[in-house]
Amino acid sequence: MENMAKDLEAKGNIQKGKEEITVGKSIFLGVQQILAMDLFIPPIILAGLLSFSVSDSALLIQMTFIACGIATIIQAGFAMKLPVMQGPSFVPLSALAAIGTTSGIGTMIGSLIPGALIIALLGYPLKLYSKVVRKVIPPIVAGTVIVVVGISLMPSAINSIYTAEGSFGENILVATVTAAVLIFCMYVGEKAKSKWKYIKVVSVILALGLGSLVASFFGLVSFASLENASWFQMPSLFAFGAPQFNVHAILVMIVVYLIVTIETTGTWFTVSNVTGEELNDKRLNGGAFGEGLGCFVGSFFGGTPVTGYSSNAGIIAITGVKSRKPIIMGGIMLVVLGMMPKLTSLIACIPSVVINSVFAILCVIIMMNGFKVVKGLEFTERNMIVIGVPIMLALFAVLMPANVLNGLPEIVTYFVSSGTAIGAIAALILNLVLPQKQVERVNTNKPTVNIN
């Protein structure tokens, strides 16, 4: 009877996501979580947009690893207390690049700090974030924002393939091979019912590896930076210079932070559904506090704003392990990996054409995930306007000629340089001002479950 009672208690804990697992299993599962994230893609894209050298690119990747690790420990450990991995968001890339190239890296770093604190304060002590989520971030807004993210980032990825080092023919060949490997691995991993299904978890790594191999035949790969990179190095605060505070840049990033929280809220709903843990107001506010605090700490290392990664919810669903321990272990490992410049220098050696080929496919995935969120909504004229007009405005901003963009006021330049910001603001405003029928109001305010 005693053994039966223990078994029942263990099963109950597993159902509640509190199962006891060993340190070894936590490490193994933590590695899987990290492999599923591809968290080096956003910093290396940002480094390219900022025209960083290979060594500076490696440093940005290194600092991003550390920032994401600390943010994960904060979020899963004591803030939200759900198994949520934190990784760099794609949403702020264009805005950060605009600020960095226009006003300098110090201004870019300074713009990250106030917005992070505001998000944290909305969670605690103000406890307002949960109320905002319930009222102004229904699925139609969340899904539209994610569609806008994918579409507004796509032109940058494609243009970078054309302008990368190497001839046009070489770049197209390398890009085609890289994209084909990624698509094949994703398709096989989705359809396979055997051990081959795990190929999807490492699909990005395989695509980057094989793409770099093909690029090496054309002399597009150089490992010169690896020689001077050390194996271990303690992190340094403000590695790219002291922060400088520009009001216009700060205002833009506050808006971007609010958009990032829309992105991450969908991930929280996904993890809540997978683990069976209720996403109540306390957890929503705790999540906002953890998100803001993680971004604040990350800004000291120069990392991009962090967000919850819904891909990790898929790993939880596959393994059936709902404990926070592997997630916290994954955060610890990210911090350790961030102290290994040799590894981040190796990542920085991947040719830009290979990186942007993967990035272009990821933009498609991001965009289609946004459509998945809104597909269950009734496509009334009102809803089509709320979804379609922000997409149009995002493209309007992204495709604006450089001579027109350069003639705009500074704060307008920052906003227009980020198609995501323009589209997200439009989605929020249109959803609030356009009247809804009662049936639309019911359907469009059901909680979103996945926007990453």
mmCIF file of C-alpha atoms in Angstrom, residues 8 14 73 91 98 108-109 142 161 218 222 293 361 408 436:
data_model
loop_
_atom_site.group_PDB
_atom_site.id
_atom_site.type_symbol
_atom_site.label_atom_id
_atom_site.label_comp_id
_atom_site.label_asym_id
_atom_site.label_seq_id
_atom_site.Cartn_x
_atom_site.Cartn_y
_atom_site.Cartn_z
ATOM 1 C CA LEU A 8 0.299 7.629 -7.199
ATOM 2 C CA ILE A 14 4.447 14.257 -13.247
ATOM 3 C CA ILE A 73 17.260 31.151 -14.969
ATOM 4 C CA VAL A 91 11.358 41.478 -33.500
ATOM 5 C CA ALA A 98 18.589 51.511 -37.445
ATOM 6 C CA MET A 108 21.603 51.240 -29.206
ATOM 7 C CA ILE A 109 22.650 49.721 -25.866
ATOM 8 C CA ALA A 142 -0.878 38.556 -31.797
ATOM 9 C CA ILE A 161 22.028 36.919 -50.092
ATOM 10 C CA PHE A 218 34.271 28.884 -53.329
ATOM 11 C CA SER A 222 37.750 31.710 -43.253
ATOM 12 C CA LEU A 293 14.384 41.818 -15.701
ATOM 13 C CA ILE A 361 13.334 30.231 -44.418
ATOM 14 C CA LEU A 408 12.775 62.043 -42.253
ATOM 15 C CA GLN A 436 -16.902 44.410 -33.694
#
